[in-house]
Short mmCIF file of C-alpha atoms in Angstrom, two decimals:
data_model
loop_
_atom_site.label_atom_id
_atom_site.label_comp_id
_atom_site.label_asym_id
_atom_site.label_seq_id
_atom_site.Cartn_x
_atom_site.Cartn_y
_atom_site.Cartn_z
CA UNK N 223 0.00 0.00 0.00
CA UNK N 224 1.46 3.36 -1.05
CA UNK N 225 1.79 6.40 1.19
CA UNK N 226 -0.97 8.38 -0.63
CA UNK N 227 -3.38 5.46 -0.18
CA UNK N 228 -2.52 5.14 3.52
CA UNK N 229 -2.99 8.89 4.00
CA UNK N 230 -6.31 8.82 2.14
CA UNK N 231 -7.44 5.87 4.26
CA UNK N 232 -6.65 7.71 7.50
CA UNK N 233 -8.49 10.83 6.30
CA UNK N 234 -11.48 8.69 5.32
CA UNK N 235 -11.47 7.13 8.78
CA UNK N 236 -11.36 10.57 10.37
CA UNK N 237 -14.27 11.66 8.16
CA UNK N 238 -16.27 8.69 9.46
CA UNK N 239 -16.13 10.35 12.89
CA UNK N 240 -18.72 12.83 11.54
CA UNK N 241 -21.27 10.12 12.35
CA UNK N 242 -20.78 11.10 15.99
CA UNK N 243 -23.21 13.98 15.41
CA UNK N 244 -26.27 11.86 14.50
CA UNK N 245 -25.17 9.04 16.82
CA UNK N 246 -24.46 10.96 20.02
CA UNK N 247 -25.44 14.57 19.37
CA UNK N 248 -23.70 17.85 18.53
CA UNK N 249 -21.79 18.10 21.82
CA UNK N 250 -20.10 14.74 21.36
CA UNK N 251 -19.39 15.63 17.75
CA UNK N 252 -17.79 18.89 18.84
CA UNK N 253 -15.70 17.03 21.43
CA UNK N 254 -14.47 14.58 18.78
CA UNK N 255 -13.55 17.47 16.48
CA UNK N 256 -11.72 19.16 19.34
CA UNK N 257 -9.68 16.02 20.06
CA UNK N 258 -8.71 15.69 16.39
CA UNK N 259 -7.74 19.37 16.25
CA UNK N 260 -5.64 19.05 19.39
CA UNK N 261 -3.89 16.00 17.99
CA UNK N 262 -3.23 17.75 14.70
CA UNK N 263 -1.71 20.67 16.60
CA UNK N 264 0.61 18.72 18.90
CA UNK N 265 1.87 16.22 16.31
CA UNK N 266 4.82 17.99 14.70
CA UNK N 267 7.06 15.11 13.55
CA UNK N 268 7.44 11.36 13.47
CA UNK N 269 5.69 8.62 11.46
CA UNK N 270 2.18 9.88 12.25
CA UNK N 271 3.08 13.37 11.07
CA UNK N 272 4.52 11.93 7.84
CA UNK N 273 1.34 9.93 7.34
CA UNK N 274 -0.99 12.93 7.67
CA UNK N 275 1.15 15.77 6.28
CA UNK N 276 0.66 17.47 2.94
CA UNK N 277 3.87 18.68 1.22
CA UNK N 278 3.36 22.26 2.44
CA UNK N 279 3.00 21.12 6.07
CA UNK N 280 6.68 20.31 6.41
CA UNK N 281 7.83 23.93 6.22
CA UNK N 282 6.36 24.82 9.64
CA UNK N 283 6.09 21.24 10.99
CA UNK N 284 2.35 21.69 11.43
CA UNK N 285 -0.54 19.66 10.03
CA UNK N 286 -2.26 22.65 8.46
CA UNK N 287 -4.06 20.48 5.90
CA UNK N 288 -5.76 18.38 8.57
CA UNK N 289 -6.43 21.40 10.80
CA UNK N 290 -8.16 23.41 8.05
CA UNK N 291 -10.12 20.33 6.95
CA UNK N 292 -11.45 19.79 10.47
CA UNK N 293 -12.27 23.49 10.81
CA UNK N 294 -14.23 23.34 7.55
CA UNK N 295 -16.10 20.30 8.87
CA UNK N 296 -16.81 22.14 12.13
CA UNK N 297 -18.20 25.10 10.16
CA UNK N 298 -20.60 22.77 8.33
CA UNK N 299 -21.47 21.10 11.62
CA UNK N 300 -22.44 24.45 13.09
CA UNK N 301 -24.71 25.06 10.11
CA UNK N 302 -26.30 21.67 10.69
CA UNK N 303 -26.91 22.27 14.40
CA UNK N 304 -27.54 26.02 14.58
CA UNK N 305 -29.10 26.62 11.15
CA UNK N 306 -31.41 24.68 8.84
CA UNK N 307 -28.82 22.49 7.11
CA UNK N 308 -29.98 18.87 7.42
CA UNK N 309 -27.59 16.73 9.47
CA UNK N 310 -27.77 14.15 6.68
CA UNK N 311 -26.30 16.71 4.28
CA UNK N 312 -23.48 17.46 6.72
CA UNK N 313 -22.54 13.80 7.20
CA UNK N 314 -22.96 13.01 3.50
CA UNK N 315 -20.66 15.88 2.51
CA UNK N 316 -17.85 14.89 4.89
CA UNK N 317 -17.96 11.23 3.85
CA UNK N 318 -18.20 12.21 0.18
CA UNK N 319 -14.93 14.13 0.20
CA UNK N 320 -13.05 11.72 2.48
CA UNK N 321 -13.98 8.48 0.76
CA UNK N 322 -13.92 10.01 -2.72
CA UNK N 323 -10.25 10.85 -2.15
CA UNK N 324 -9.62 7.27 -1.03
CA UNK N 325 -11.34 5.89 -4.11
CA UNK N 326 -9.24 8.05 -6.40
CA UNK N 327 -6.00 6.94 -4.71
CA UNK N 328 -6.99 3.29 -5.02
CA UNK N 329 -7.63 3.77 -8.74
CA UNK N 330 -4.20 5.35 -9.09
CA UNK N 331 -2.69 2.01 -8.06
CA UNK N 332 -3.97 0.57 -11.35
CA UNK N 333 -3.90 3.48 -13.76
CA UNK N 334 -3.19 7.18 -13.94
CA UNK N 335 -5.73 7.84 -16.68
CA UNK N 336 -7.54 11.12 -15.91
CA UNK N 337 -11.04 9.93 -16.81
CA UNK N 338 -10.68 6.70 -14.82
CA UNK N 339 -9.45 8.64 -11.79
CA UNK N 340 -12.43 10.98 -12.00
CA UNK N 341 -14.81 8.03 -12.31
CA UNK N 342 -13.19 6.36 -9.30
CA UNK N 343 -13.54 9.50 -7.23
CA UNK N 344 -17.14 10.19 -8.24
CA UNK N 345 -18.40 6.63 -7.73
CA UNK N 346 -16.77 6.18 -4.33
CA UNK N 347 -17.78 9.67 -3.22
CA UNK N 348 -21.41 9.20 -4.30
CA UNK N 349 -21.73 5.80 -2.59
CA UNK N 350 -20.23 7.19 0.63
CA UNK N 351 -22.53 10.22 0.53
CA UNK N 352 -25.62 8.06 0.03
CA UNK N 353 -24.52 5.77 2.87
CA UNK N 354 -23.93 8.73 5.18
CA UNK N 355 -27.33 10.22 4.44
CA UNK N 356 -29.07 6.85 4.85
CA UNK N 357 -27.41 6.14 8.22
CA UNK N 358 -28.26 9.62 9.49
CA UNK N 359 -31.88 9.34 8.38
CA UNK N 360 -32.21 5.90 9.96
CA UNK N 361 -30.83 7.15 13.27
CA UNK N 362 -33.34 10.01 13.20
CA UNK N 363 -36.21 7.62 12.50
CA UNK N 364 -36.86 9.02 9.01
CA UNK N 365 -37.74 6.89 6.00
CA UNK N 366 -34.86 5.93 3.76
CA UNK N 367 -36.33 4.05 0.80
CA UNK N 368 -38.70 6.83 -0.32
CA UNK N 369 -35.92 9.41 0.04
CA UNK N 370 -33.38 7.35 -1.94
CA UNK N 371 -33.79 9.26 -5.26
CA UNK N 372 -33.15 12.65 -3.64
CA UNK N 373 -30.21 11.19 -1.67
CA UNK N 374 -28.67 9.84 -4.88
CA UNK N 375 -29.26 13.17 -6.63
CA UNK N 376 -27.55 15.08 -3.83
CA UNK N 377 -24.68 12.59 -3.73
CA UNK N 378 -24.12 12.70 -7.50
CA UNK N 379 -24.29 16.51 -7.62
CA UNK N 380 -21.83 16.78 -4.75
CA UNK N 381 -19.47 14.22 -6.30
CA UNK N 382 -19.37 16.07 -9.63
CA UNK N 383 -18.75 19.42 -7.94
CA UNK N 384 -16.05 17.96 -5.69
CA UNK N 385 -14.31 16.29 -8.65
CA UNK N 386 -14.44 19.57 -10.59
CA UNK N 387 -12.98 21.62 -7.74
CA UNK N 388 -10.26 19.05 -7.09
CA UNK N 389 -9.31 19.15 -10.77
CA UNK N 390 -9.00 22.95 -10.61
CA UNK N 391 -7.41 23.22 -7.14
CA UNK N 392 -4.80 21.32 -5.13
CA UNK N 393 -5.39 18.29 -2.90
CA UNK N 394 -4.57 20.48 0.10
CA UNK N 395 -7.57 22.65 -0.81
CA UNK N 396 -10.05 20.01 0.37
CA UNK N 397 -11.47 22.43 3.01
CA UNK N 398 -12.70 24.60 0.12
CA UNK N 399 -14.20 21.53 -1.50
CA UNK N 400 -15.98 20.54 1.73
CA UNK N 401 -17.56 23.95 2.22
CA UNK N 402 -18.54 24.33 -1.45
CA UNK N 403 -20.14 20.89 -1.66
CA UNK N 404 -21.92 21.31 1.66
CA UNK N 405 -23.44 24.64 0.66
CA UNK N 406 -24.56 23.31 -2.74
CA UNK N 407 -26.23 20.25 -1.22
CA UNK N 408 -27.90 22.40 1.43
CA UNK N 409 -29.36 24.60 -1.31
CA UNK N 410 -30.54 21.60 -3.34
CA UNK N 411 -32.09 20.00 -0.26
CA UNK N 412 -34.01 23.22 0.47
CA UNK N 413 -35.45 23.18 -3.06
CA UNK N 414 -36.96 19.75 -2.33
CA UNK N 415 -36.97 18.48 -5.94
CA UNK N 416 -39.35 15.63 -6.67
CA UNK N 417 -37.93 12.93 -8.92
CA UNK N 418 -38.62 9.23 -9.21
CA UNK N 419 -35.92 6.54 -9.35
CA UNK N 420 -36.45 5.80 -13.03
CA UNK N 421 -36.28 9.46 -14.05
CA UNK N 422 -33.15 9.94 -11.95
CA UNK N 423 -31.38 6.92 -13.46
CA UNK N 424 -32.21 8.15 -16.95
CA UNK N 425 -30.96 11.64 -16.11
CA UNK N 426 -27.70 10.30 -14.67
CA UNK N 427 -27.11 7.90 -17.56
CA UNK N 428 -27.75 10.48 -20.26
CA UNK N 429 -25.79 13.17 -18.43
CA UNK N 430 -22.70 11.01 -17.92
CA UNK N 431 -22.86 9.67 -21.49
CA UNK N 432 -23.01 13.17 -22.95
CA UNK N 433 -20.20 14.34 -20.68
CA UNK N 434 -17.90 11.52 -21.73
CA UNK N 435 -18.82 12.04 -25.39
CA UNK N 436 -17.82 15.70 -25.16
CA UNK N 437 -14.46 14.68 -23.71
CA UNK N 438 -13.91 11.88 -26.25
CA UNK N 439 -14.69 14.24 -29.13
CA UNK N 440 -12.25 16.76 -27.60
CA UNK N 441 -14.90 19.47 -27.33
CA UNK N 442 -14.35 19.69 -23.55
CA UNK N 443 -11.47 19.21 -21.14
CA UNK N 444 -11.83 17.17 -17.93
CA UNK N 445 -12.87 20.32 -16.05
CA UNK N 446 -15.17 21.36 -18.88
CA UNK N 447 -16.72 17.89 -18.97
CA UNK N 448 -17.37 17.90 -15.21
CA UNK N 449 -18.82 21.40 -15.35
CA UNK N 450 -21.13 20.43 -18.19
CA UNK N 451 -22.19 17.21 -16.47
CA UNK N 452 -23.06 19.05 -13.26
CA UNK N 453 -24.98 21.77 -15.11
CA UNK N 454 -26.92 19.28 -17.22
CA UNK N 455 -27.81 17.12 -14.19
CA UNK N 456 -29.07 20.10 -12.17
CA UNK N 457 -30.99 21.44 -15.17
CA UNK N 458 -32.63 18.09 -15.88
CA UNK N 459 -33.70 17.37 -12.30
CA UNK N 460 -34.70 20.90 -11.28
CA UNK N 461 -36.16 22.00 -14.62
CA UNK N 462 -37.10 18.94 -16.63
CA UNK N 463 -36.29 17.25 -19.90
CA UNK N 464 -37.33 20.29 -21.91
CA UNK N 465 -34.75 22.44 -20.12
CA UNK N 466 -32.25 19.64 -20.67
CA UNK N 467 -32.90 19.63 -24.42
CA UNK N 468 -32.37 23.40 -24.70
CA UNK N 469 -29.12 23.32 -22.73
CA UNK N 470 -27.71 20.28 -24.52
CA UNK N 471 -28.52 21.80 -27.91
CA UNK N 472 -26.08 24.59 -27.05
CA UNK N 473 -23.38 22.26 -25.74
CA UNK N 474 -23.68 19.96 -28.76
CA UNK N 475 -23.94 22.52 -31.57
CA UNK N 476 -21.60 25.00 -29.89
CA UNK N 477 -19.00 22.31 -29.23
CA UNK N 478 -19.12 20.98 -32.78
CA UNK N 479 -18.88 24.51 -34.20
CA UNK N 480 -15.39 24.81 -32.70
CA UNK N 481 -14.32 22.07 -35.12
CA UNK N 482 -15.68 24.01 -38.12
CA UNK N 483 -12.66 24.61 -40.40
CA UNK N 484 -10.45 24.24 -37.33
CA UNK N 485 -7.17 24.00 -39.24
CA UNK N 486 -7.97 27.21 -41.08
CA UNK N 487 -8.80 28.94 -37.79
CA UNK N 488 -5.52 27.67 -36.36
CA UNK N 489 -3.59 29.24 -39.24
CA UNK N 490 -5.40 32.53 -38.66
CA UNK N 491 -4.64 32.34 -34.91
CA UNK N 492 -8.30 32.43 -33.87
CA UNK N 493 -8.85 28.77 -32.94
CA UNK N 494 -9.75 27.68 -29.40
CA UNK N 495 -6.84 26.30 -27.37
CA UNK N 496 -6.50 22.59 -26.49
CA UNK N 497 -7.67 21.50 -29.93
CA UNK N 498 -10.99 23.23 -29.31
CA UNK N 499 -11.69 21.56 -25.96
CA UNK N 500 -13.53 24.03 -23.74
CA UNK N 501 -12.63 24.31 -20.07
CA UNK N 502 -14.76 25.01 -17.02
CA UNK N 503 -14.32 28.78 -17.30
CA UNK N 504 -15.71 28.81 -20.82
CA UNK N 505 -18.61 26.52 -19.91
CA UNK N 506 -19.51 28.57 -16.83
CA UNK N 507 -19.12 31.87 -18.66
CA UNK N 508 -21.76 30.73 -21.13
CA UNK N 509 -24.04 28.76 -18.80
CA UNK N 510 -23.77 30.35 -15.32
CA UNK N 511 -26.78 32.61 -15.94
CA UNK N 512 -28.76 29.64 -17.22
CA UNK N 513 -27.93 27.72 -14.03
CA UNK N 514 -29.08 30.63 -11.86
CA UNK N 515 -32.31 30.71 -13.87
CA UNK N 516 -32.83 26.98 -13.26
CA UNK N 517 -32.27 27.43 -9.52
CA UNK N 518 -34.61 30.44 -9.54
CA UNK N 519 -37.27 28.43 -11.34
CA UNK N 520 -37.00 25.60 -8.80
CA UNK N 521 -37.09 28.04 -5.87
CA UNK N 522 -40.10 29.86 -7.34
CA UNK N 523 -41.89 26.61 -8.06
CA UNK N 524 -41.25 25.53 -4.45
CA UNK N 525 -42.70 28.80 -3.13
CA UNK N 526 -39.35 30.15 -1.90
CA UNK N 527 -39.38 33.09 -4.34
CA UNK N 528 -42.40 35.36 -4.99
CA UNK N 529 -42.02 35.37 -8.78
CA UNK N 530 -43.70 33.58 -11.66
CA UNK N 531 -41.68 30.46 -12.62
CA UNK N 532 -42.22 31.27 -16.32
CA UNK N 533 -40.03 34.37 -16.00
CA UNK N 534 -37.07 32.17 -15.09
CA UNK N 535 -37.84 29.94 -18.07
CA UNK N 536 -37.61 32.92 -20.41
CA UNK N 537 -34.42 34.08 -18.67
CA UNK N 538 -32.99 30.60 -19.21
CA UNK N 539 -33.84 30.42 -22.90
CA UNK N 540 -32.72 34.01 -23.48
CA UNK N 541 -29.30 33.29 -21.98
CA UNK N 542 -28.90 30.04 -23.95
CA UNK N 543 -29.97 31.79 -27.16
CA UNK N 544 -27.27 34.39 -26.51
CA UNK N 545 -24.63 31.72 -25.84
CA UNK N 546 -25.59 29.87 -29.01
CA UNK N 547 -25.66 33.05 -31.10
CA UNK N 548 -22.32 34.27 -29.81
CA UNK N 549 -20.61 30.90 -30.21
CA UNK N 550 -21.80 30.31 -33.78
CA UNK N 551 -21.08 33.90 -34.71
CA UNK N 552 -17.51 33.65 -33.43
CA UNK N 553 -16.70 30.14 -34.63
CA UNK N 554 -18.17 30.58 -38.12
CA UNK N 555 -17.53 34.26 -38.65
CA UNK N 556 -13.86 34.03 -37.62
CA UNK N 557 -12.86 32.14 -40.77
CA UNK N 558 -13.81 35.08 -42.98
CA UNK N 559 -11.00 37.55 -43.44
CA UNK N 560 -12.99 40.79 -43.73
CA UNK N 561 -14.26 41.44 -40.17
CA UNK N 562 -15.15 44.96 -39.12
CA UNK N 563 -15.08 46.43 -35.63
CA UNK N 564 -18.67 46.74 -34.44
CA UNK N 565 -18.15 50.21 -32.94
CA UNK N 566 -16.51 51.87 -35.98
CA UNK N 567 -17.15 49.43 -38.85
CA UNK N 568 -13.47 49.74 -39.77
CA UNK N 569 -11.73 46.58 -41.09
CA UNK N 570 -9.75 44.69 -38.42
CA UNK N 571 -7.65 41.55 -38.28
CA UNK N 572 -9.45 38.20 -37.87
CA UNK N 573 -9.81 37.34 -34.21
CA UNK N 574 -9.94 40.97 -33.05
CA UNK N 575 -12.28 41.36 -30.07
CA UNK N 576 -15.44 43.07 -31.26
CA UNK N 577 -14.83 42.21 -34.90
CA UNK N 578 -17.92 41.04 -36.80
CA UNK N 579 -18.74 39.69 -40.25
CA UNK N 580 -22.09 39.42 -41.96
CA UNK N 581 -21.59 35.66 -42.20
CA UNK N 582 -21.01 35.47 -38.43
CA UNK N 583 -24.02 37.65 -37.67
CA UNK N 584 -26.20 35.46 -39.87
CA UNK N 585 -24.90 32.34 -38.13
CA UNK N 586 -25.70 33.95 -34.79
CA UNK N 587 -29.29 34.67 -35.83
CA UNK N 588 -29.66 31.07 -36.97
CA UNK N 589 -28.31 29.91 -33.60
CA UNK N 590 -30.91 31.97 -31.72
CA UNK N 591 -33.62 30.64 -34.02
CA UNK N 592 -32.59 27.04 -33.28
CA UNK N 593 -32.99 27.65 -29.54
CA UNK N 594 -36.33 29.38 -30.16
CA UNK N 595 -37.66 26.48 -32.24
CA UNK N 596 -36.63 23.89 -29.65
CA UNK N 597 -38.04 25.93 -26.75
CA UNK N 598 -41.37 26.77 -28.33
CA UNK N 599 -41.81 23.16 -29.38
CA UNK N 600 -41.25 21.92 -25.82
CA UNK N 601 -42.84 24.59 -23.63
CA UNK N 602 -46.55 25.42 -24.15
CA UNK N 603 -46.13 28.67 -22.17
CA UNK N 604 -43.94 29.99 -25.00
CA UNK N 605 -46.63 29.76 -27.65
CA UNK N 606 -47.46 32.90 -29.53
CA UNK N 607 -44.66 35.44 -29.43
CA UNK N 608 -42.27 33.33 -27.39
CA UNK N 609 -40.07 32.43 -30.36
CA UNK N 610 -39.73 36.08 -31.40
CA UNK N 611 -38.75 37.04 -27.86
CA UNK N 612 -36.06 34.36 -27.68
CA UNK N 613 -34.56 35.30 -31.06
CA UNK N 614 -34.56 38.98 -30.11
CA UNK N 615 -32.89 38.19 -26.79
CA UNK N 616 -30.22 36.10 -28.52
CA UNK N 617 -29.43 38.83 -31.04
CA UNK N 618 -29.33 41.47 -28.29
CA UNK N 619 -26.98 39.37 -26.17
CA UNK N 620 -24.74 38.62 -29.15
CA UNK N 621 -24.53 42.35 -29.90
CA UNK N 622 -23.67 43.14 -26.28
CA UNK N 623 -20.90 40.54 -26.46
CA UNK N 624 -19.40 42.23 -29.53
CA UNK N 625 -19.69 45.71 -27.99
CA UNK N 626 -18.00 44.57 -24.78
CA UNK N 627 -15.34 42.83 -26.84
CA UNK N 628 -14.60 46.04 -28.74
CA UNK N 629 -14.51 48.26 -25.65
CA UNK N 630 -13.72 46.43 -22.40
CA UNK N 631 -12.33 43.00 -23.23
CA UNK N 632 -8.63 42.70 -22.58
CA UNK N 633 -8.38 45.84 -20.45
CA UNK N 634 -11.11 45.30 -17.85
CA UNK N 635 -12.87 42.05 -18.73
CA UNK N 636 -11.68 38.63 -19.78
CA UNK N 637 -13.43 36.42 -22.30
CA UNK N 638 -15.40 34.56 -19.61
CA UNK N 639 -16.53 37.85 -18.06
CA UNK N 640 -17.73 39.09 -21.44
CA UNK N 641 -19.62 35.86 -22.04
CA UNK N 642 -21.25 36.08 -18.62
CA UNK N 643 -22.39 39.68 -19.10
CA UNK N 644 -23.64 38.93 -22.61
CA UNK N 645 -25.74 35.95 -21.49
CA UNK N 646 -27.01 38.02 -18.55
CA UNK N 647 -28.06 40.70 -21.05
CA UNK N 648 -29.88 38.12 -23.15
CA UNK N 649 -31.71 36.82 -20.09
CA UNK N 650 -32.72 40.31 -18.97
CA UNK N 651 -33.91 41.30 -22.45
CA UNK N 652 -36.00 38.14 -22.64
CA UNK N 653 -37.63 38.80 -19.25
CA UNK N 654 -38.19 42.48 -20.06
CA UNK N 655 -39.92 41.63 -23.36
CA UNK N 656 -42.14 39.05 -21.64
CA UNK N 657 -43.13 41.48 -18.90
CA UNK N 658 -43.80 44.27 -21.41
CA UNK N 659 -45.62 42.45 -24.21
CA UNK N 660 -46.95 39.24 -22.67
CA UNK N 661 -47.68 39.93 -19.01
CA UNK N 662 -48.02 43.69 -19.27
#
């Protein structure tokens, strides 16, 4: 057994101590955490220190990694005892991170393939999270079988987020992972989504298959794949299959558009890096507003927000129409060598921020129309002028993207920031048009 596996096993065992809270109560749990913290503070060398230490801990001979991890767990524990976070979410989160790390290290004994390591982490983390929630519910006298779909949903969502954060951060940043996963699962638990076991299995199977396909086709990196998988899963469960279809249409068509005349775009210096594979920043820049709209829809539908759920649906489709329009406009329009700056209409070099071509603008309009056709075909509430609103929102957002690119990108904003503000503009335009002409 290698040192990383032994260390991961010890951390997993320490994470199991979180069961002290549902077993014996918050005071005993706090006492256990205090003992672990004290031990982490007084152990400064020797075999036990070597077993628990991260590389950065050796500089000051202090187990900072373990100390910060326990403090993060204590913070979640306080939320579970003094706030409304379910204790099952607290236990599930701690076990998810601890045992997910162990699963990944065990996989490393066989292979160092990135996808296999991610699968090992996610599967082990999800099983541990489900087990932790089930044990906690059983100890509290709550039903387990009927709550299994929501427990699996929370576990899978947490596992994908944890895997994503671990891919972007360092192993010693697990305290950040613990807090992030705990807060996400708390939010999802408050939304109380209703989903049956069959629907959940279908959602997971389709989501994972699409994520792996995007990675295999080199349209997404590992981080981009995990980000897309998490977004699609949340959208499917909280919104429905119609929302899923709209979001996936962007990921599929937008991802494939990066391959359009890729060699020619490479020669012009305007091709996406990593052979066109999009990372988490790019995915979030284009889909963060859509995710907020999904969460808003679920919160409104659950009575947590005093707004009509349909407004969030239009915000969602408006943001996706913008992302589709902007992506097709950039990926198709960039191969034409006569772009003009949108603010002055003067000719500029291909790839210049804010440069537009009539071919790119036409492709962008077609992209918005595709989203509008899919949305109006799936959502009865968008009948009538819904398609026009979505197309208008997509064109408006695409224009905002070009204007920001010509004025602020590079000096104040990065590409992801521009994408975020553009999709936010598309969402706001869509909502404003609905309020003015449909609900007004």
